[in-house]
Amino acid sequence: MSMTPLAAIAGAIWLSFTPIYDEDEVPEYTLPDPLVTEGGEPVTSPELWRETRRPEIVALFEEHVYGRWLPDPEHLRFEVVDDEPEALDGAATRRQVVIHFTEEDDRPSVELLVYLPNDVEGPAPMFLYLSFWGNHSVHEDPGIRLSQRWMRGHGQGVEDNRATDASRGSRAANVPVEMILERGYGLATFYYGDAALDDADRYREYVLSLFQDVDEERGPDDAGAIGAWAWALSRALDYLETDADADDERTAVLGHSRLGKTSLWAGAMDERFAIVISHNSGCGGAALSRRRFGERVSRINDSFPHWFCHNFREYNGREDALPVDQHMLIALAAPRAAYVASATEDLWADPRGEFLAAYHAGPVFDLLGESPLPVDDMPEPGVAAHGTVGFHLRDGGHAILEEDWAHYLDFADMHYGR
Ligand code: GTR
């Protein structure tokens, strides 16, 4: 029996919104070419990339995906509230710094935790890591100030949506602080909810309220929460520029999952970051949207209407109409280093789509004299592929673990020639 037209239409709509988990069901797609200008001109020189194509791609991501990058703050102040030279049994100097975005103390601010290795001569290369659960969650160090901000209560020792002493070190498995220090690197981290609450009703209370009329609906290309989180990463780098013990010119920006989407966007827009790392960032991060594998554009916009700009919703079920795909976001890191990491069981984030995006960013790195991914096929779990673009696939699920950090440290060593 043939389908009624109505059933056919319903079927097509259904297909355009259901996730794909079978490689055979991934539709044919053609990626936009990062090396052809909007006017159709092939980009054959670094100058044409830098002067024409790169700005075009930035503008496309701003207009269609993440919203316009927020301007620099008019008043940036760094209030050092803790400076402990003998933290972690003498292994590190600990600094805690309130980054104020205005002249008033009760306006939006971010509290940065910095550990600097005491054993290192000169400024230490840094990892700037955006956290889901607050500074006190990354280590049991009792000197870390407890966040006073609202936090999602997910049974992680966080009661009444406020951090408690019980949540100290609750996420230590995700951030091997001692290992980072022993390898000669510093760590800077802050709680993403300082910049914007991850909540569709409240996300504009902090950073976005400085730039948007929060009584009005967001404009189609106004930044959402990812834009606010990414902007705050840049402000953290502003602080690192002032800290003589931190090497702001060798700072890697890193986030996991939604914060991996954020680190990619921050690294694309702020060219001071030396290494841009996406960890399990998936849809709207490193994964190619056109593959429609796992989480899809429609689903992410429905579940998290506050993350992207409203224009991104135009591509719900219409991924092929996007003027960009996520390989172009990774390409914006070039000629600096970019890293994409995936996990075998993290199918919602489409590990193969993440690999392919890193791979298809390659021609841009090549054009700029840097090495693309040194492999053509997705490496086996545990085997890292490190050019100026790096990738690894870890056995296991959606998380950032010590094994991942070990790869990041190796990659940074290689990139900095250490
Ligand atoms: C999921 C979301 C993903 C990913 C993840 C996370 O619910 O669908 O895009 O960002 O959250 O941030 O943990």
mmCIF file with all atom_site columns, N, CA and C in Angstrom, residues 80-137:
data_model
loop_
_atom_site.group_PDB
_atom_site.id
_atom_site.type_symbol
_atom_site.label_atom_id
_atom_site.label_alt_id
_atom_site.label_comp_id
_atom_site.label_asym_id
_atom_site.label_entity_id
_atom_site.label_seq_id
_atom_site.pdbx_PDB_ins_code
_atom_site.Cartn_x
_atom_site.Cartn_y
_atom_site.Cartn_z
_atom_site.occupancy
_atom_site.B_iso_or_equiv
_atom_site.pdbx_formal_charge
_atom_site.auth_seq_id
_atom_site.auth_comp_id
_atom_site.auth_asym_id
_atom_site.auth_atom_id
_atom_site.pdbx_PDB_model_num
ATOM 1   N N  . VAL A 1 80  ? 42.994 40.276 43.541 1.00 0.00 ? 80  VAL A N  1
ATOM 2   C CA . VAL A 1 80  ? 43.635 39.052 44.037 1.00 0.00 ? 80  VAL A CA 1
ATOM 3   C C  . VAL A 1 80  ? 43.192 38.847 45.482 1.00 0.00 ? 80  VAL A C  1
ATOM 4   N N  . VAL A 1 81  ? 42.436 37.777 45.716 1.00 0.00 ? 81  VAL A N  1
ATOM 5   C CA . VAL A 1 81  ? 41.880 37.562 47.059 1.00 0.00 ? 81  VAL A CA 1
ATOM 6   C C  . VAL A 1 81  ? 42.637 36.472 47.808 1.00 0.00 ? 81  VAL A C  1
ATOM 7   N N  . ASP A 1 82  ? 43.587 35.845 47.145 1.00 0.00 ? 82  ASP A N  1
ATOM 8   C CA . ASP A 1 82  ? 44.372 34.796 47.801 1.00 0.00 ? 82  ASP A CA 1
ATOM 9   C C  . ASP A 1 82  ? 45.679 34.653 47.032 1.00 0.00 ? 82  ASP A C  1
ATOM 10  N N  . ASP A 1 83  ? 46.777 34.569 47.772 1.00 0.00 ? 83  ASP A N  1
ATOM 11  C CA . ASP A 1 83  ? 48.074 34.367 47.121 1.00 0.00 ? 83  ASP A CA 1
ATOM 12  C C  . ASP A 1 83  ? 48.909 33.511 48.073 1.00 0.00 ? 83  ASP A C  1
ATOM 13  N N  . GLU A 1 84  ? 48.919 32.208 47.838 1.00 0.00 ? 84  GLU A N  1
ATOM 14  C CA . GLU A 1 84  ? 49.535 31.254 48.765 1.00 0.00 ? 84  GLU A CA 1
ATOM 15  C C  . GLU A 1 84  ? 50.723 30.586 48.067 1.00 0.00 ? 84  GLU A C  1
ATOM 16  N N  . PRO A 1 85  ? 51.948 30.934 48.487 1.00 0.00 ? 85  PRO A N  1
ATOM 17  C CA . PRO A 1 85  ? 53.117 30.399 47.783 1.00 0.00 ? 85  PRO A CA 1
ATOM 18  C C  . PRO A 1 85  ? 53.394 28.926 48.060 1.00 0.00 ? 85  PRO A C  1
ATOM 19  N N  . GLU A 1 86  ? 52.803 28.394 49.133 1.00 0.00 ? 86  GLU A N  1
ATOM 20  C CA . GLU A 1 86  ? 53.117 27.011 49.518 1.00 0.00 ? 86  GLU A CA 1
ATOM 21  C C  . GLU A 1 86  ? 51.862 26.140 49.503 1.00 0.00 ? 86  GLU A C  1
ATOM 22  N N  . ALA A 1 87  ? 51.111 26.180 48.441 1.00 0.00 ? 87  ALA A N  1
ATOM 23  C CA . ALA A 1 87  ? 49.895 25.359 48.361 1.00 0.00 ? 87  ALA A CA 1
ATOM 24  C C  . ALA A 1 87  ? 50.256 23.925 47.964 1.00 0.00 ? 87  ALA A C  1
ATOM 25  N N  . LEU A 1 88  ? 49.354 22.998 48.193 1.00 0.00 ? 88  LEU A N  1
ATOM 26  C CA . LEU A 1 88  ? 49.518 21.593 47.800 1.00 0.00 ? 88  LEU A CA 1
ATOM 27  C C  . LEU A 1 88  ? 50.890 21.066 48.242 1.00 0.00 ? 88  LEU A C  1
ATOM 28  N N  . ASP A 1 89  ? 51.137 21.176 49.540 1.00 0.00 ? 89  ASP A N  1
ATOM 29  C CA . ASP A 1 89  ? 52.400 20.711 50.136 1.00 0.00 ? 89  ASP A CA 1
ATOM 30  C C  . ASP A 1 89  ? 53.615 21.350 49.479 1.00 0.00 ? 89  ASP A C  1
ATOM 31  N N  . GLY A 1 90  ? 53.469 22.561 49.081 1.00 0.00 ? 90  GLY A N  1
ATOM 32  C CA . GLY A 1 90  ? 54.614 23.292 48.531 1.00 0.00 ? 90  GLY A CA 1
ATOM 33  C C  . GLY A 1 90  ? 54.808 23.105 47.034 1.00 0.00 ? 90  GLY A C  1
ATOM 34  N N  . ALA A 1 91  ? 53.964 22.287 46.402 1.00 0.00 ? 91  ALA A N  1
ATOM 35  C CA . ALA A 1 91  ? 54.152 22.033 44.962 1.00 0.00 ? 91  ALA A CA 1
ATOM 36  C C  . ALA A 1 91  ? 53.741 23.232 44.113 1.00 0.00 ? 91  ALA A C  1
ATOM 37  N N  . ALA A 1 92  ? 52.846 24.047 44.660 1.00 0.00 ? 92  ALA A N  1
ATOM 38  C CA . ALA A 1 92  ? 52.286 25.094 43.799 1.00 0.00 ? 92  ALA A CA 1
ATOM 39  C C  . ALA A 1 92  ? 52.070 26.398 44.545 1.00 0.00 ? 92  ALA A C  1
ATOM 40  N N  . THR A 1 93  ? 52.061 27.453 43.777 1.00 0.00 ? 93  THR A N  1
ATOM 41  C CA . THR A 1 93  ? 51.552 28.739 44.256 1.00 0.00 ? 93  THR A CA 1
ATOM 42  C C  . THR A 1 93  ? 50.089 28.805 43.833 1.00 0.00 ? 93  THR A C  1
ATOM 43  N N  . ARG A 1 94  ? 49.243 29.128 44.807 1.00 0.00 ? 94  ARG A N  1
ATOM 44  C CA . ARG A 1 94  ? 47.802 29.218 44.494 1.00 0.00 ? 94  ARG A CA 1
ATOM 45  C C  . ARG A 1 94  ? 47.371 30.675 44.519 1.00 0.00 ? 94  ARG A C  1
ATOM 46  N N  . ARG A 1 95  ? 46.736 31.092 43.453 1.00 0.00 ? 95  ARG A N  1
ATOM 47  C CA . ARG A 1 95  ? 46.161 32.446 43.444 1.00 0.00 ? 95  ARG A CA 1
ATOM 48  C C  . ARG A 1 95  ? 44.681 32.351 43.140 1.00 0.00 ? 95  ARG A C  1
ATOM 49  N N  . GLN A 1 96  ? 43.901 33.176 43.804 1.00 0.00 ? 96  GLN A N  1
ATOM 50  C CA . GLN A 1 96  ? 42.481 33.268 43.472 1.00 0.00 ? 96  GLN A CA 1
ATOM 51  C C  . GLN A 1 96  ? 42.195 34.733 43.200 1.00 0.00 ? 96  GLN A C  1
ATOM 52  N N  . VAL A 1 97  ? 41.550 34.940 42.091 1.00 0.00 ? 97  VAL A N  1
ATOM 53  C CA . VAL A 1 97  ? 41.405 36.296 41.558 1.00 0.00 ? 97  VAL A CA 1
ATOM 54  C C  . VAL A 1 97  ? 39.952 36.518 41.140 1.00 0.00 ? 97  VAL A C  1
ATOM 55  N N  . VAL A 1 98  ? 39.352 37.569 41.681 1.00 0.00 ? 98  VAL A N  1
ATOM 56  C CA . VAL A 1 98  ? 38.016 37.923 41.201 1.00 0.00 ? 98  VAL A CA 1
ATOM 57  C C  . VAL A 1 98  ? 38.215 38.845 40.001 1.00 0.00 ? 98  VAL A C  1
ATOM 58  N N  . ILE A 1 99  ? 37.665 38.413 38.879 1.00 0.00 ? 99  ILE A N  1
ATOM 59  C CA . ILE A 1 99  ? 37.747 39.234 37.663 1.00 0.00 ? 99  ILE A CA 1
ATOM 60  C C  . ILE A 1 99  ? 36.442 40.029 37.586 1.00 0.00 ? 99  ILE A C  1
ATOM 61  N N  . HIS A 1 100 ? 36.553 41.312 37.853 1.00 0.00 ? 100 HIS A N  1
ATOM 62  C CA . HIS A 1 100 ? 35.364 42.185 37.824 1.00 0.00 ? 100 HIS A CA 1
ATOM 63  C C  . HIS A 1 100 ? 35.219 42.781 36.427 1.00 0.00 ? 100 HIS A C  1
ATOM 64  N N  . PHE A 1 101 ? 33.997 42.792 35.942 1.00 0.00 ? 101 PHE A N  1
ATOM 65  C CA . PHE A 1 101 ? 33.759 43.326 34.596 1.00 0.00 ? 101 PHE A CA 1
ATOM 66  C C  . PHE A 1 101 ? 33.265 44.772 34.621 1.00 0.00 ? 101 PHE A C  1
ATOM 67  N N  . THR A 1 102 ? 33.005 45.284 35.817 1.00 0.00 ? 102 THR A N  1
ATOM 68  C CA . THR A 1 102 ? 32.542 46.677 35.943 1.00 0.00 ? 102 THR A CA 1
ATOM 69  C C  . THR A 1 102 ? 33.257 47.299 37.140 1.00 0.00 ? 102 THR A C  1
ATOM 70  N N  . GLU A 1 103 ? 32.942 48.556 37.404 1.00 0.00 ? 103 GLU A N  1
ATOM 71  C CA . GLU A 1 103 ? 33.558 49.223 38.557 1.00 0.00 ? 103 GLU A CA 1
ATOM 72  C C  . GLU A 1 103 ? 32.898 48.827 39.868 1.00 0.00 ? 103 GLU A C  1
ATOM 73  N N  . GLU A 1 104 ? 31.690 48.275 39.797 1.00 0.00 ? 104 GLU A N  1
ATOM 74  C CA . GLU A 1 104 ? 30.974 47.925 41.029 1.00 0.00 ? 104 GLU A CA 1
ATOM 75  C C  . GLU A 1 104 ? 31.254 46.478 41.426 1.00 0.00 ? 104 GLU A C  1
ATOM 76  N N  . ASP A 1 105 ? 31.421 46.256 42.725 1.00 0.00 ? 105 ASP A N  1
ATOM 77  C CA . ASP A 1 105 ? 31.749 44.914 43.207 1.00 0.00 ? 105 ASP A CA 1
ATOM 78  C C  . ASP A 1 105 ? 30.580 43.944 43.112 1.00 0.00 ? 105 ASP A C  1
ATOM 79  N N  . ASP A 1 106 ? 29.359 44.458 43.102 1.00 0.00 ? 106 ASP A N  1
ATOM 80  C CA . ASP A 1 106 ? 28.216 43.534 43.110 1.00 0.00 ? 106 ASP A CA 1
ATOM 81  C C  . ASP A 1 106 ? 27.688 43.250 41.704 1.00 0.00 ? 106 ASP A C  1
ATOM 82  N N  . ARG A 1 107 ? 28.434 43.642 40.696 1.00 0.00 ? 107 ARG A N  1
ATOM 83  C CA . ARG A 1 107 ? 28.029 43.343 39.321 1.00 0.00 ? 107 ARG A CA 1
ATOM 84  C C  . ARG A 1 107 ? 28.733 42.057 38.871 1.00 0.00 ? 107 ARG A C  1
ATOM 85  N N  . PRO A 1 108 ? 28.415 41.543 37.676 1.00 0.00 ? 108 PRO A N  1
ATOM 86  C CA . PRO A 1 108 ? 28.978 40.258 37.254 1.00 0.00 ? 108 PRO A CA 1
ATOM 87  C C  . PRO A 1 108 ? 30.499 40.168 37.357 1.00 0.00 ? 108 PRO A C  1
ATOM 88  N N  . SER A 1 109 ? 30.945 39.031 37.823 1.00 0.00 ? 109 SER A N  1
ATOM 89  C CA . SER A 1 109 ? 32.378 38.780 37.968 1.00 0.00 ? 109 SER A CA 1
ATOM 90  C C  . SER A 1 109 ? 32.596 37.271 37.895 1.00 0.00 ? 109 SER A C  1
ATOM 91  N N  . VAL A 1 110 ? 33.842 36.910 37.719 1.00 0.00 ? 110 VAL A N  1
ATOM 92  C CA . VAL A 1 110 ? 34.212 35.501 37.642 1.00 0.00 ? 110 VAL A CA 1
ATOM 93  C C  . VAL A 1 110 ? 35.345 35.286 38.621 1.00 0.00 ? 110 VAL A C  1
ATOM 94  N N  . GLU A 1 111 ? 35.322 34.171 39.334 1.00 0.00 ? 111 GLU A N  1
ATOM 95  C CA . GLU A 1 111 ? 36.397 33.922 40.290 1.00 0.00 ? 111 GLU A CA 1
ATOM 96  C C  . GLU A 1 111 ? 37.332 32.845 39.735 1.00 0.00 ? 111 GLU A C  1
ATOM 97  N N  . LEU A 1 112 ? 38.559 33.259 39.475 1.00 0.00 ? 112 LEU A N  1
ATOM 98  C CA . LEU A 1 112 ? 39.534 32.373 38.836 1.00 0.00 ? 112 LEU A CA 1
ATOM 99  C C  . LEU A 1 112 ? 40.443 31.757 39.892 1.00 0.00 ? 112 LEU A C  1
ATOM 100 N N  . LEU A 1 113 ? 40.650 30.448 39.767 1.00 0.00 ? 113 LEU A N  1
ATOM 101 C CA . LEU A 1 113 ? 41.616 29.740 40.619 1.00 0.00 ? 113 LEU A CA 1
ATOM 102 C C  . LEU A 1 113 ? 42.832 29.420 39.761 1.00 0.00 ? 113 LEU A C  1
ATOM 103 N N  . VAL A 1 114 ? 44.014 29.752 40.266 1.00 0.00 ? 114 VAL A N  1
ATOM 104 C CA . VAL A 1 114 ? 45.232 29.508 39.494 1.00 0.00 ? 114 VAL A CA 1
ATOM 105 C C  . VAL A 1 114 ? 46.224 28.725 40.348 1.00 0.00 ? 114 VAL A C  1
ATOM 106 N N  . TYR A 1 115 ? 46.713 27.627 39.831 1.00 0.00 ? 115 TYR A N  1
ATOM 107 C CA . TYR A 1 115 ? 47.831 26.895 40.445 1.00 0.00 ? 115 TYR A CA 1
ATOM 108 C C  . TYR A 1 115 ? 49.034 27.011 39.518 1.00 0.00 ? 115 TYR A C  1
ATOM 109 N N  . LEU A 1 116 ? 50.162 27.437 40.097 1.00 0.00 ? 116 LEU A N  1
ATOM 110 C CA . LEU A 1 116 ? 51.383 27.578 39.302 1.00 0.00 ? 116 LEU A CA 1
ATOM 111 C C  . LEU A 1 116 ? 52.439 26.663 39.884 1.00 0.00 ? 116 LEU A C  1
ATOM 112 N N  . PRO A 1 117 ? 53.117 25.884 39.063 1.00 0.00 ? 117 PRO A N  1
ATOM 113 C CA . PRO A 1 117 ? 54.101 24.942 39.599 1.00 0.00 ? 117 PRO A CA 1
ATOM 114 C C  . PRO A 1 117 ? 55.287 25.698 40.200 1.00 0.00 ? 117 PRO A C  1
ATOM 115 N N  . ASN A 1 118 ? 55.670 25.333 41.417 1.00 0.00 ? 118 ASN A N  1
ATOM 116 C CA . ASN A 1 118 ? 56.785 26.042 42.059 1.00 0.00 ? 118 ASN A CA 1
ATOM 117 C C  . ASN A 1 118 ? 58.145 25.624 41.508 1.00 0.00 ? 118 ASN A C  1
ATOM 118 N N  . ASP A 1 119 ? 58.170 24.469 40.871 1.00 0.00 ? 119 ASP A N  1
ATOM 119 C CA . ASP A 1 119 ? 59.442 23.919 40.390 1.00 0.00 ? 119 ASP A CA 1
ATOM 120 C C  . ASP A 1 119 ? 59.907 24.475 39.059 1.00 0.00 ? 119 ASP A C  1
ATOM 121 N N  . VAL A 1 120 ? 59.131 25.371 38.478 1.00 0.00 ? 120 VAL A N  1
ATOM 122 C CA . VAL A 1 120 ? 59.420 25.795 37.103 1.00 0.00 ? 120 VAL A CA 1
ATOM 123 C C  . VAL A 1 120 ? 60.125 27.150 37.090 1.00 0.00 ? 120 VAL A C  1
ATOM 124 N N  . GLU A 1 121 ? 61.158 27.257 36.278 1.00 0.00 ? 121 GLU A N  1
ATOM 125 C CA . GLU A 1 121 ? 61.843 28.538 36.076 1.00 0.00 ? 121 GLU A CA 1
ATOM 126 C C  . GLU A 1 121 ? 61.024 29.357 35.086 1.00 0.00 ? 121 GLU A C  1
ATOM 127 N N  . GLY A 1 122 ? 60.795 30.615 35.406 1.00 0.00 ? 122 GLY A N  1
ATOM 128 C CA . GLY A 1 122 ? 60.083 31.480 34.460 1.00 0.00 ? 122 GLY A CA 1
ATOM 129 C C  . GLY A 1 122 ? 58.602 31.160 34.423 1.00 0.00 ? 122 GLY A C  1
ATOM 130 N N  . PRO A 1 123 ? 57.868 31.884 33.593 1.00 0.00 ? 123 PRO A N  1
ATOM 131 C CA . PRO A 1 123 ? 56.424 31.694 33.548 1.00 0.00 ? 123 PRO A CA 1
ATOM 132 C C  . PRO A 1 123 ? 56.040 30.296 33.047 1.00 0.00 ? 123 PRO A C  1
ATOM 133 N N  . ALA A 1 124 ? 55.045 29.704 33.670 1.00 0.00 ? 124 ALA A N  1
ATOM 134 C CA . ALA A 1 124 ? 54.633 28.336 33.311 1.00 0.00 ? 124 ALA A CA 1
ATOM 135 C C  . ALA A 1 124 ? 53.591 28.358 32.196 1.00 0.00 ? 124 ALA A C  1
ATOM 136 N N  . PRO A 1 125 ? 53.721 27.440 31.230 1.00 0.00 ? 125 PRO A N  1
ATOM 137 C CA . PRO A 1 125 ? 52.639 27.295 30.252 1.00 0.00 ? 125 PRO A CA 1
ATOM 138 C C  . PRO A 1 125 ? 51.375 26.839 30.991 1.00 0.00 ? 125 PRO A C  1
ATOM 139 N N  . MET A 1 126 ? 50.233 27.241 30.485 1.00 0.00 ? 126 MET A N  1
ATOM 140 C CA . MET A 1 126 ? 48.988 27.086 31.258 1.00 0.00 ? 126 MET A CA 1
ATOM 141 C C  . MET A 1 126 ? 47.932 26.283 30.511 1.00 0.00 ? 126 MET A C  1
ATOM 142 N N  . PHE A 1 127 ? 47.096 25.618 31.291 1.00 0.00 ? 127 PHE A N  1
ATOM 143 C CA . PHE A 1 127 ? 45.819 25.105 30.793 1.00 0.00 ? 127 PHE A CA 1
ATOM 144 C C  . PHE A 1 127 ? 44.720 25.921 31.453 1.00 0.00 ? 127 PHE A C  1
ATOM 145 N N  . LEU A 1 128 ? 43.886 26.506 30.644 1.00 0.00 ? 128 LEU A N  1
ATOM 146 C CA . LEU A 1 128 ? 42.717 27.227 31.172 1.00 0.00 ? 128 LEU A CA 1
ATOM 147 C C  . LEU A 1 128 ? 41.505 26.326 30.972 1.00 0.00 ? 128 LEU A C  1
ATOM 148 N N  . TYR A 1 129 ? 40.975 25.862 32.091 1.00 0.00 ? 129 TYR A N  1
ATOM 149 C CA . TYR A 1 129 ? 39.926 24.823 32.073 1.00 0.00 ? 129 TYR A CA 1
ATOM 150 C C  . TYR A 1 129 ? 38.639 25.385 32.660 1.00 0.00 ? 129 TYR A C  1
ATOM 151 N N  . LEU A 1 130 ? 37.598 25.297 31.880 1.00 0.00 ? 130 LEU A N  1
ATOM 152 C CA . LEU A 1 130 ? 36.291 25.798 32.323 1.00 0.00 ? 130 LEU A CA 1
ATOM 153 C C  . LEU A 1 130 ? 35.563 24.669 33.053 1.00 0.00 ? 130 LEU A C  1
ATOM 154 N N  . SER A 1 131 ? 35.051 24.943 34.259 1.00 0.00 ? 131 SER A N  1
ATOM 155 C CA . SER A 1 131 ? 34.485 23.829 35.023 1.00 0.00 ? 131 SER A CA 1
ATOM 156 C C  . SER A 1 131 ? 32.973 23.934 35.209 1.00 0.00 ? 131 SER A C  1
ATOM 157 N N  . PHE A 1 132 ? 32.370 22.771 35.330 1.00 0.00 ? 132 PHE A N  1
ATOM 158 C CA . PHE A 1 132 ? 30.928 22.657 35.538 1.00 0.00 ? 132 PHE A CA 1
ATOM 159 C C  . PHE A 1 132 ? 30.544 22.861 37.004 1.00 0.00 ? 132 PHE A C  1
ATOM 160 N N  . TRP A 1 133 ? 31.465 22.568 37.899 1.00 0.00 ? 133 TRP A N  1
ATOM 161 C CA . TRP A 1 133 ? 31.065 22.400 39.297 1.00 0.00 ? 133 TRP A CA 1
ATOM 162 C C  . TRP A 1 133 ? 31.795 23.300 40.264 1.00 0.00 ? 133 TRP A C  1
ATOM 163 N N  . GLY A 1 134 ? 32.490 24.296 39.779 1.00 0.00 ? 134 GLY A N  1
ATOM 164 C CA . GLY A 1 134 ? 33.128 25.238 40.694 1.00 0.00 ? 134 GLY A CA 1
ATOM 165 C C  . GLY A 1 134 ? 34.566 24.886 40.988 1.00 0.00 ? 134 GLY A C  1
ATOM 166 N N  . ASN A 1 135 ? 35.318 25.908 41.379 1.00 0.00 ? 135 ASN A N  1
ATOM 167 C CA . ASN A 1 135 ? 36.756 25.734 41.614 1.00 0.00 ? 135 ASN A CA 1
ATOM 168 C C  . ASN A 1 135 ? 37.034 24.690 42.687 1.00 0.00 ? 135 ASN A C  1
ATOM 169 N N  . HIS A 1 136 ? 36.223 24.694 43.734 1.00 0.00 ? 136 HIS A N  1
ATOM 170 C CA . HIS A 1 136 ? 36.450 23.785 44.864 1.00 0.00 ? 136 HIS A CA 1
ATOM 171 C C  . HIS A 1 136 ? 36.208 22.323 44.466 1.00 0.00 ? 136 HIS A C  1
ATOM 172 N N  . SER A 1 137 ? 35.585 22.094 43.294 1.00 0.00 ? 137 SER A N  1
ATOM 173 C CA . SER A 1 137 ? 35.307 20.706 42.895 1.00 0.00 ? 137 SER A CA 1
ATOM 174 C C  . SER A 1 137 ? 36.541 20.040 42.273 1.00 0.00 ? 137 SER A C  1
#
